[in-house]
mmCIF file of C-alpha atoms in Angstrom:
data_model
loop_
_atom_site.group_PDB
_atom_site.id
_atom_site.type_symbol
_atom_site.label_atom_id
_atom_site.label_comp_id
_atom_site.label_asym_id
_atom_site.label_seq_id
_atom_site.Cartn_x
_atom_site.Cartn_y
_atom_site.Cartn_z
ATOM 1 C CA UNK A 1 0.000 0.000 0.000
ATOM 2 C CA UNK A 2 2.811 2.394 0.888
ATOM 3 C CA UNK A 3 4.522 1.576 -2.399
ATOM 4 C CA UNK A 4 1.336 2.527 -4.282
ATOM 5 C CA UNK A 5 1.090 5.833 -2.423
ATOM 6 C CA UNK A 6 4.778 6.614 -3.092
ATOM 7 C CA UNK A 7 4.293 5.800 -6.751
ATOM 8 C CA UNK A 8 1.252 8.106 -6.969
ATOM 9 C CA UNK A 9 3.142 10.949 -5.275
ATOM 10 C CA UNK A 10 6.041 10.446 -7.714
ATOM 11 C CA UNK A 11 3.712 10.668 -10.720
ATOM 12 C CA UNK A 12 2.141 13.848 -9.355
ATOM 13 C CA UNK A 13 5.571 15.384 -8.735
ATOM 14 C CA UNK A 14 6.785 14.513 -12.249
ATOM 15 C CA UNK A 15 3.596 15.875 -13.779
ATOM 16 C CA UNK A 16 3.997 19.060 -11.778
ATOM 17 C CA UNK A 17 7.593 19.400 -12.961
ATOM 18 C CA UNK A 18 6.595 18.932 -16.612
ATOM 19 C CA UNK A 19 3.735 21.389 -16.314
ATOM 20 C CA UNK A 20 6.009 23.882 -14.590
ATOM 21 C CA UNK A 21 8.603 23.598 -17.365
ATOM 22 C CA UNK A 22 6.119 23.827 -20.233
ATOM 23 C CA UNK A 23 6.334 26.966 -22.407
ATOM 24 C CA UNK A 24 4.081 29.685 -21.030
ATOM 25 C CA UNK A 25 1.064 30.689 -23.115
ATOM 26 C CA UNK A 26 2.128 33.358 -25.639
ATOM 27 C CA UNK A 27 1.287 36.891 -24.651
ATOM 28 C CA UNK A 28 -1.152 38.642 -26.963
ATOM 29 C CA UNK A 29 0.579 40.689 -29.668
ATOM 30 C CA UNK A 30 0.775 44.349 -28.730
ATOM 31 C CA UNK A 31 -1.761 46.461 -30.546
ATOM 32 C CA UNK A 32 -0.095 48.513 -33.255
ATOM 33 C CA UNK A 33 -0.814 52.213 -33.161
ATOM 34 C CA UNK A 34 -2.442 53.553 -36.355
ATOM 35 C CA UNK A 35 0.059 54.785 -38.939
ATOM 36 C CA UNK A 36 -0.590 57.693 -41.285
ATOM 37 C CA UNK A 37 1.363 58.197 -44.499
ATOM 38 C CA UNK A 38 1.716 61.740 -45.830
ATOM 39 C CA UNK A 39 0.935 61.746 -49.556
ATOM 40 C CA UNK A 40 1.024 64.210 -52.442
ATOM 41 C CA UNK A 41 0.560 64.001 -56.204
ATOM 42 C CA UNK A 42 2.399 65.864 -58.926
ATOM 43 C CA UNK A 43 -0.825 67.034 -60.564
ATOM 44 C CA UNK A 44 -2.865 69.761 -58.889
ATOM 45 C CA UNK A 45 -5.446 67.573 -57.174
ATOM 46 C CA UNK A 46 -8.869 67.721 -58.830
ATOM 47 C CA UNK A 47 -11.548 65.561 -57.150
ATOM 48 C CA UNK A 48 -13.626 65.820 -60.347
ATOM 49 C CA UNK A 49 -10.790 64.247 -62.337
ATOM 50 C CA UNK A 50 -11.779 60.567 -62.747
ATOM 51 C CA UNK A 51 -8.150 59.457 -62.598
ATOM 52 C CA UNK A 52 -7.535 61.333 -59.350
ATOM 53 C CA UNK A 53 -10.743 59.883 -57.912
ATOM 54 C CA UNK A 54 -9.719 56.365 -58.953
ATOM 55 C CA UNK A 55 -6.384 56.773 -57.157
ATOM 56 C CA UNK A 56 -8.078 58.129 -54.051
ATOM 57 C CA UNK A 57 -10.636 55.307 -54.053
ATOM 58 C CA UNK A 58 -8.145 52.511 -54.674
ATOM 59 C CA UNK A 59 -5.192 53.684 -52.609
ATOM 60 C CA UNK A 60 -6.522 55.982 -49.901
ATOM 61 C CA UNK A 61 -9.811 54.222 -49.224
ATOM 62 C CA UNK A 62 -8.611 50.759 -50.184
ATOM 63 C CA UNK A 63 -5.646 50.778 -47.803
ATOM 64 C CA UNK A 64 -7.736 52.191 -44.971
ATOM 65 C CA UNK A 65 -10.438 49.547 -45.387
ATOM 66 C CA UNK A 66 -8.088 46.586 -45.803
ATOM 67 C CA UNK A 67 -6.067 47.571 -42.747
ATOM 68 C CA UNK A 68 -9.163 48.352 -40.662
ATOM 69 C CA UNK A 69 -7.814 51.834 -40.104
ATOM 70 C CA UNK A 70 -4.392 50.654 -38.967
ATOM 71 C CA UNK A 71 -2.817 52.334 -42.008
ATOM 72 C CA UNK A 72 -4.164 55.490 -43.612
ATOM 73 C CA UNK A 73 -2.946 57.656 -46.468
ATOM 74 C CA UNK A 74 -3.460 61.362 -45.941
ATOM 75 C CA UNK A 75 -3.585 63.011 -49.367
ATOM 76 C CA UNK A 76 -2.328 66.498 -48.573
ATOM 77 C CA UNK A 77 -2.763 67.785 -52.126
ATOM 78 C CA UNK A 78 -0.548 68.441 -55.108
ATOM 79 C CA UNK A 79 2.268 70.823 -56.043
ATOM 80 C CA UNK A 80 0.778 73.560 -53.899
ATOM 81 C CA UNK A 81 1.908 71.454 -50.914
ATOM 82 C CA UNK A 82 5.276 70.338 -52.297
ATOM 83 C CA UNK A 83 6.370 71.695 -55.710
ATOM 84 C CA UNK A 84 6.191 68.886 -58.244
ATOM 85 C CA UNK A 85 9.889 68.957 -59.127
ATOM 86 C CA UNK A 86 10.807 68.844 -55.408
ATOM 87 C CA UNK A 87 8.687 65.812 -54.552
ATOM 88 C CA UNK A 88 11.359 63.197 -55.288
ATOM 89 C CA UNK A 89 13.750 64.867 -52.853
ATOM 90 C CA UNK A 90 10.923 65.196 -50.314
ATOM 91 C CA UNK A 91 10.457 61.431 -50.571
ATOM 92 C CA UNK A 92 14.178 60.772 -50.212
ATOM 93 C CA UNK A 93 14.385 62.830 -47.035
ATOM 94 C CA UNK A 94 11.133 61.537 -45.527
ATOM 95 C CA UNK A 95 9.336 64.868 -45.658
ATOM 96 C CA UNK A 96 6.542 62.936 -47.378
ATOM 97 C CA UNK A 97 5.963 59.192 -47.395
ATOM 98 C CA UNK A 98 4.298 58.372 -50.698
ATOM 99 C CA UNK A 99 3.608 60.232 -53.925
ATOM 100 C CA UNK A 100 1.700 59.676 -57.119
ATOM 101 C CA UNK A 101 4.335 61.197 -59.328
ATOM 102 C CA UNK A 102 6.014 61.176 -62.719
ATOM 103 C CA UNK A 103 8.841 58.710 -62.160
ATOM 104 C CA UNK A 104 10.967 60.598 -64.679
ATOM 105 C CA UNK A 105 11.185 63.431 -62.140
ATOM 106 C CA UNK A 106 13.871 61.199 -60.624
ATOM 107 C CA UNK A 107 15.888 61.139 -63.858
ATOM 108 C CA UNK A 108 18.683 63.333 -62.493
ATOM 109 C CA UNK A 109 19.513 60.645 -59.942
ATOM 110 C CA UNK A 110 18.056 57.572 -61.712
ATOM 111 C CA UNK A 111 18.480 58.165 -65.473
ATOM 112 C CA UNK A 112 16.825 54.837 -66.301
ATOM 113 C CA UNK A 113 13.437 56.300 -65.349
ATOM 114 C CA UNK A 114 13.422 58.135 -68.678
ATOM 115 C CA UNK A 115 12.701 54.784 -70.327
ATOM 116 C CA UNK A 116 9.374 54.258 -68.558
ATOM 117 C CA UNK A 117 7.214 56.180 -71.076
ATOM 118 C CA UNK A 118 8.598 54.030 -73.896
ATOM 119 C CA UNK A 119 7.419 50.797 -72.288
ATOM 120 C CA UNK A 120 5.191 48.674 -74.514
ATOM 121 C CA UNK A 121 3.657 46.865 -71.553
ATOM 122 C CA UNK A 122 0.921 47.557 -69.046
ATOM 123 C CA UNK A 123 1.955 48.029 -65.430
ATOM 124 C CA UNK A 124 0.755 44.554 -64.436
ATOM 125 C CA UNK A 125 2.771 43.025 -67.278
ATOM 126 C CA UNK A 126 5.899 44.899 -66.205
ATOM 127 C CA UNK A 127 5.515 43.391 -62.755
ATOM 128 C CA UNK A 128 5.140 39.861 -64.151
ATOM 129 C CA UNK A 129 8.279 40.078 -66.282
ATOM 130 C CA UNK A 130 10.346 41.286 -63.329
ATOM 131 C CA UNK A 131 10.856 44.898 -64.385
ATOM 132 C CA UNK A 132 9.732 46.251 -60.993
ATOM 133 C CA UNK A 133 12.342 44.172 -59.201
ATOM 134 C CA UNK A 134 15.032 45.478 -61.542
ATOM 135 C CA UNK A 135 14.093 49.150 -61.343
ATOM 136 C CA UNK A 136 13.734 48.927 -57.570
ATOM 137 C CA UNK A 137 17.398 47.987 -57.332
ATOM 138 C CA UNK A 138 18.160 51.410 -58.816
ATOM 139 C CA UNK A 139 15.572 53.190 -56.662
ATOM 140 C CA UNK A 140 16.769 51.637 -53.399
ATOM 141 C CA UNK A 141 20.263 53.003 -54.008
ATOM 142 C CA UNK A 142 18.687 56.480 -53.808
ATOM 143 C CA UNK A 143 16.604 55.850 -50.665
ATOM 144 C CA UNK A 144 13.401 55.405 -52.680
ATOM 145 C CA UNK A 145 10.967 52.524 -53.075
ATOM 146 C CA UNK A 146 9.175 51.954 -56.390
ATOM 147 C CA UNK A 147 5.763 50.615 -55.433
ATOM 148 C CA UNK A 148 4.720 50.348 -59.078
ATOM 149 C CA UNK A 149 3.581 52.193 -62.161
ATOM 150 C CA UNK A 150 0.057 53.567 -62.431
ATOM 151 C CA UNK A 151 -1.575 53.239 -65.854
ATOM 152 C CA UNK A 152 -2.793 56.797 -66.273
ATOM 153 C CA UNK A 153 -3.457 57.168 -69.982
ATOM 154 C CA UNK A 154 -1.241 57.958 -72.931
ATOM 155 C CA UNK A 155 0.315 61.282 -73.934
ATOM 156 C CA UNK A 156 -1.031 63.874 -76.341
ATOM 157 C CA UNK A 157 -0.156 67.310 -77.701
ATOM 158 C CA UNK A 158 -2.475 70.331 -77.723
ATOM 159 C CA UNK A 159 -2.293 73.349 -80.005
ATOM 160 C CA UNK A 160 -3.500 76.724 -78.811
ATOM 161 C CA UNK A 161 -4.479 78.120 -82.219
ATOM 162 C CA UNK A 162 -2.548 76.450 -85.033
ATOM 163 C CA UNK A 163 -4.494 73.823 -86.973
ATOM 164 C CA UNK A 164 -1.748 71.303 -87.646
ATOM 165 C CA UNK A 165 -2.447 69.238 -90.753
ATOM 166 C CA UNK A 166 0.744 67.164 -90.906
ATOM 167 C CA UNK A 167 3.509 66.450 -88.376
ATOM 168 C CA UNK A 168 6.668 66.902 -90.459
ATOM 169 C CA UNK A 169 6.671 70.705 -90.475
ATOM 170 C CA UNK A 170 3.376 71.537 -88.814
ATOM 171 C CA UNK A 171 4.889 72.033 -85.352
ATOM 172 C CA UNK A 172 7.902 74.065 -86.416
ATOM 173 C CA UNK A 173 8.404 77.271 -84.472
ATOM 174 C CA UNK A 174 5.811 76.462 -81.814
ATOM 175 C CA UNK A 175 6.584 76.805 -78.108
ATOM 176 C CA UNK A 176 5.148 74.142 -75.811
ATOM 177 C CA UNK A 177 4.703 73.874 -72.077
ATOM 178 C CA UNK A 178 5.586 70.491 -70.624
ATOM 179 C CA UNK A 179 5.480 69.249 -67.063
ATOM 180 C CA UNK A 180 8.907 67.617 -67.155
ATOM 181 C CA UNK A 181 12.071 67.059 -69.173
ATOM 182 C CA UNK A 182 10.637 63.848 -70.650
ATOM 183 C CA UNK A 183 9.073 65.837 -73.495
ATOM 184 C CA UNK A 184 12.174 67.657 -74.706
ATOM 185 C CA UNK A 185 13.569 65.125 -77.249
ATOM 186 C CA UNK A 186 10.250 64.558 -79.030
ATOM 187 C CA UNK A 187 9.223 68.212 -79.156
ATOM 188 C CA UNK A 188 12.677 69.099 -80.440
ATOM 189 C CA UNK A 189 12.414 66.480 -83.209
ATOM 190 C CA UNK A 190 9.145 68.101 -84.293
ATOM 191 C CA UNK A 191 10.983 71.381 -84.776
ATOM 192 C CA UNK A 192 9.382 73.092 -81.786
ATOM 193 C CA UNK A 193 10.738 74.285 -78.445
ATOM 194 C CA UNK A 194 9.542 73.516 -74.946
ATOM 195 C CA UNK A 195 9.576 75.166 -71.549
ATOM 196 C CA UNK A 196 9.578 72.785 -68.576
ATOM 197 C CA UNK A 197 6.677 74.236 -66.628
ATOM 198 C CA UNK A 198 4.865 73.043 -63.500
ATOM 199 C CA UNK A 199 1.581 71.514 -64.652
ATOM 200 C CA UNK A 200 -0.534 73.959 -62.681
ATOM 201 C CA UNK A 201 1.097 76.957 -64.376
ATOM 202 C CA UNK A 202 0.640 75.946 -68.020
ATOM 203 C CA UNK A 203 -2.960 77.197 -68.216
ATOM 204 C CA UNK A 204 -2.016 80.821 -67.611
ATOM 205 C CA UNK A 205 0.776 80.647 -70.169
ATOM 206 C CA UNK A 206 -1.633 79.262 -72.766
ATOM 207 C CA UNK A 207 -4.274 81.813 -71.875
ATOM 208 C CA UNK A 208 -1.868 84.719 -72.351
ATOM 209 C CA UNK A 209 -0.190 83.342 -75.454
ATOM 210 C CA UNK A 210 3.192 82.680 -73.843
ATOM 211 C CA UNK A 211 2.833 79.084 -75.078
ATOM 212 C CA UNK A 212 1.517 77.834 -78.420
ATOM 213 C CA UNK A 213 0.706 74.395 -77.105
ATOM 214 C CA UNK A 214 0.947 72.011 -74.182
ATOM 215 C CA UNK A 215 2.053 68.425 -73.613
ATOM 216 C CA UNK A 216 -0.596 66.599 -71.621
ATOM 217 C CA UNK A 217 -2.125 63.335 -70.496
ATOM 218 C CA UNK A 218 -4.931 61.800 -72.557
ATOM 219 C CA UNK A 219 -7.398 61.692 -69.650
ATOM 220 C CA UNK A 220 -6.425 64.641 -67.450
ATOM 221 C CA UNK A 221 -6.340 67.725 -69.680
ATOM 222 C CA UNK A 222 -9.953 68.871 -69.430
ATOM 223 C CA UNK A 223 -9.904 69.149 -65.615
ATOM 224 C CA UNK A 224 -6.870 71.408 -66.065
ATOM 225 C CA UNK A 225 -8.938 73.575 -68.409
ATOM 226 C CA UNK A 226 -6.674 73.018 -71.422
ATOM 227 C CA UNK A 227 -9.672 72.659 -73.700
ATOM 228 C CA UNK A 228 -10.674 76.211 -72.828
ATOM 229 C CA UNK A 229 -7.371 77.671 -74.023
ATOM 230 C CA UNK A 230 -6.426 75.235 -76.802
ATOM 231 C CA UNK A 231 -8.480 74.909 -79.962
ATOM 232 C CA UNK A 232 -7.021 71.550 -80.949
ATOM 233 C CA UNK A 233 -5.775 68.232 -79.572
ATOM 234 C CA UNK A 234 -3.730 65.942 -81.825
ATOM 235 C CA UNK A 235 -5.779 62.764 -81.655
ATOM 236 C CA UNK A 236 -2.834 60.364 -81.997
ATOM 237 C CA UNK A 237 -1.575 59.188 -78.620
ATOM 238 C CA UNK A 238 1.967 58.036 -77.855
ATOM 239 C CA UNK A 239 3.841 56.695 -74.817
ATOM 240 C CA UNK A 240 0.741 54.834 -73.686
ATOM 241 C CA UNK A 241 2.587 53.532 -70.628
ATOM 242 C CA UNK A 242 3.279 57.029 -69.345
ATOM 243 C CA UNK A 243 5.546 57.276 -66.345
ATOM 244 C CA UNK A 244 3.104 57.926 -63.511
ATOM 245 C CA UNK A 245 3.998 55.779 -60.516
ATOM 246 C CA UNK A 246 3.498 55.329 -56.808
ATOM 247 C CA UNK A 247 6.863 55.994 -55.199
ATOM 248 C CA UNK A 248 7.653 55.855 -51.492
ATOM 249 C CA UNK A 249 10.356 56.879 -49.110
ATOM 250 C CA UNK A 250 12.450 53.735 -48.637
ATOM 251 C CA UNK A 251 12.827 54.530 -44.937
ATOM 252 C CA UNK A 252 9.036 54.711 -44.573
ATOM 253 C CA UNK A 253 8.566 51.431 -46.434
ATOM 254 C CA UNK A 254 11.155 49.661 -44.294
ATOM 255 C CA UNK A 255 9.562 50.895 -41.065
ATOM 256 C CA UNK A 256 6.149 49.498 -41.910
ATOM 257 C CA UNK A 257 5.214 46.130 -40.379
ATOM 258 C CA UNK A 258 5.202 43.326 -42.941
ATOM 259 C CA UNK A 259 1.419 42.968 -42.956
ATOM 260 C CA UNK A 260 1.003 46.659 -43.793
ATOM 261 C CA UNK A 261 3.610 46.423 -46.560
ATOM 262 C CA UNK A 262 1.550 43.535 -47.924
ATOM 263 C CA UNK A 263 -1.632 45.630 -47.864
ATOM 264 C CA UNK A 264 0.036 48.497 -49.722
ATOM 265 C CA UNK A 265 1.404 46.141 -52.357
ATOM 266 C CA UNK A 266 -1.954 44.380 -52.639
ATOM 267 C CA UNK A 267 -3.636 47.722 -53.360
ATOM 268 C CA UNK A 268 -0.949 48.636 -55.886
ATOM 269 C CA UNK A 269 -1.485 45.356 -57.732
ATOM 270 C CA UNK A 270 -5.247 45.794 -57.569
ATOM 271 C CA UNK A 271 -4.833 49.234 -59.149
ATOM 272 C CA UNK A 272 -2.628 47.810 -61.888
ATOM 273 C CA UNK A 273 -5.321 45.280 -62.782
ATOM 274 C CA UNK A 274 -8.299 47.639 -62.554
ATOM 275 C CA UNK A 275 -7.087 50.845 -64.206
ATOM 276 C CA UNK A 276 -6.509 49.788 -67.854
ATOM 277 C CA UNK A 277 -10.198 49.112 -68.631
ATOM 278 C CA UNK A 278 -11.186 52.214 -66.664
ATOM 279 C CA UNK A 279 -8.782 54.378 -68.680
ATOM 280 C CA UNK A 280 -10.632 53.559 -71.912
ATOM 281 C CA UNK A 281 -13.828 54.948 -70.411
ATOM 282 C CA UNK A 282 -11.967 57.971 -69.070
ATOM 283 C CA UNK A 283 -10.605 58.738 -72.532
ATOM 284 C CA UNK A 284 -14.108 58.700 -74.042
ATOM 285 C CA UNK A 285 -15.288 60.991 -71.264
ATOM 286 C CA UNK A 286 -12.282 63.276 -71.827
ATOM 287 C CA UNK A 287 -13.197 63.761 -75.512
ATOM 288 C CA UNK A 288 -16.692 64.825 -74.464
ATOM 289 C CA UNK A 289 -15.343 67.244 -71.878
ATOM 290 C CA UNK A 290 -12.825 68.750 -74.292
ATOM 291 C CA UNK A 291 -15.546 69.213 -76.911
ATOM 292 C CA UNK A 292 -17.673 71.007 -74.331
ATOM 293 C CA UNK A 293 -14.716 73.306 -73.652
ATOM 294 C CA UNK A 294 -14.376 74.026 -77.377
ATOM 295 C CA UNK A 295 -11.404 71.812 -78.231
ATOM 296 C CA UNK A 296 -11.430 69.964 -81.572
ATOM 297 C CA UNK A 297 -9.678 66.665 -82.307
ATOM 298 C CA UNK A 298 -7.130 66.792 -85.155
ATOM 299 C CA UNK A 299 -6.177 63.642 -87.070
ATOM 300 C CA UNK A 300 -3.376 63.049 -89.562
ATOM 301 C CA UNK A 301 -3.310 60.724 -92.546
ATOM 302 C CA UNK A 302 -2.499 57.143 -91.427
ATOM 303 C CA UNK A 303 1.083 57.233 -92.690
ATOM 304 C CA UNK A 304 1.648 60.633 -91.073
ATOM 305 C CA UNK A 305 0.189 59.427 -87.787
ATOM 306 C CA UNK A 306 2.509 56.401 -87.861
ATOM 307 C CA UNK A 307 5.545 58.640 -88.396
ATOM 308 C CA UNK A 308 4.431 60.949 -85.581
ATOM 309 C CA UNK A 309 3.997 58.167 -83.021
ATOM 310 C CA UNK A 310 7.167 56.317 -84.080
ATOM 311 C CA UNK A 311 9.152 59.547 -83.799
ATOM 312 C CA UNK A 312 8.006 59.937 -80.193
ATOM 313 C CA UNK A 313 9.356 56.477 -79.309
ATOM 314 C CA UNK A 314 12.575 56.908 -81.273
ATOM 315 C CA UNK A 315 13.260 60.210 -79.533
ATOM 316 C CA UNK A 316 12.705 58.637 -76.130
ATOM 317 C CA UNK A 317 15.021 55.668 -76.705
ATOM 318 C CA UNK A 318 17.716 57.931 -78.154
ATOM 319 C CA UNK A 319 17.499 60.021 -74.990
ATOM 320 C CA UNK A 320 17.823 56.983 -72.741
ATOM 321 C CA UNK A 321 20.749 55.598 -74.714
ATOM 322 C CA UNK A 322 22.632 58.843 -74.197
ATOM 323 C CA UNK A 323 22.114 58.792 -70.423
ATOM 324 C CA UNK A 324 22.713 55.233 -69.229
ATOM 325 C CA UNK A 325 25.445 52.647 -69.668
ATOM 326 C CA UNK A 326 25.232 50.237 -72.627
ATOM 327 C CA UNK A 327 24.468 47.419 -70.182
ATOM 328 C CA UNK A 328 21.558 49.277 -68.573
ATOM 329 C CA UNK A 329 20.268 50.379 -71.982
ATOM 330 C CA UNK A 330 20.187 46.804 -73.268
ATOM 331 C CA UNK A 331 18.486 45.653 -70.085
ATOM 332 C CA UNK A 332 15.777 48.320 -70.455
ATOM 333 C CA UNK A 333 15.287 47.523 -74.149
ATOM 334 C CA UNK A 334 14.983 43.792 -73.412
ATOM 335 C CA UNK A 335 12.396 44.328 -70.683
ATOM 336 C CA UNK A 336 10.256 47.164 -72.077
ATOM 337 C CA UNK A 337 10.093 46.428 -75.828
ATOM 338 C CA UNK A 338 7.971 43.557 -77.143
#
């Protein structure tokens, strides 16, 4: 009987030792405080612009909803908050966290960004072929994070008064306003000149006759009022990829918890998949809005239109070739040309 009691006591003691040595129940994860990202865009923000609204709905609202308010994007505005040409440096230094911006604004520090408009792929296709991984290697060296390109419509030229009937000599002597250096090679090949002008300031220059035309996006000109001050839009688009992108401060990206990085990337990918079909509808709407403002669509003969569009791409690739190493140039060509 005593042996049985001793045995029972031994079992209880062993069990107690095992229980005492078992790993304690994990403590609940600490609740993360809500994080707010300061955001700007390089266009003057226009809520009535369908492209601006799409970005706000997909990025600002989408991120907030998916994170249950843990991550929010505070869209502070456009170049009135941070001048458009200063936004890349503001991202580098952490003054702002994320920007919807022309990636080519980074071309003084990342010359390869000048190739983006010449891409023959949609943003989602660029991601699948690995272009984003490649370009992010260049961005990370400059304390930036390339979240991804935003399909935002193709590019088009507007004429204030001149009715251009053919592209070979029709643009000669004109002075254009353009919201970045990306336009210079093409406009120069057309025999015109260009002044790199903040997008929000082009309207006044057109209104007063300082400029004879403007370089613009195919879906965002009417909200800027360009149809009010330009009689014509050349209805042959080029650089359909554009170079609009979501770019972040690398320091901000690295500080975000992994699950919030995943939410941001998920929204970026969702935007890449949703925008292309939406852009087609935006372009139809843009034609209606421009017509209401008094802007007529000009069209060239088919062979002239082909020369015009091809010249835009040739000018862009010539520019890139003169700025990057032969190795980088070949890499860009291999990834962005079909």
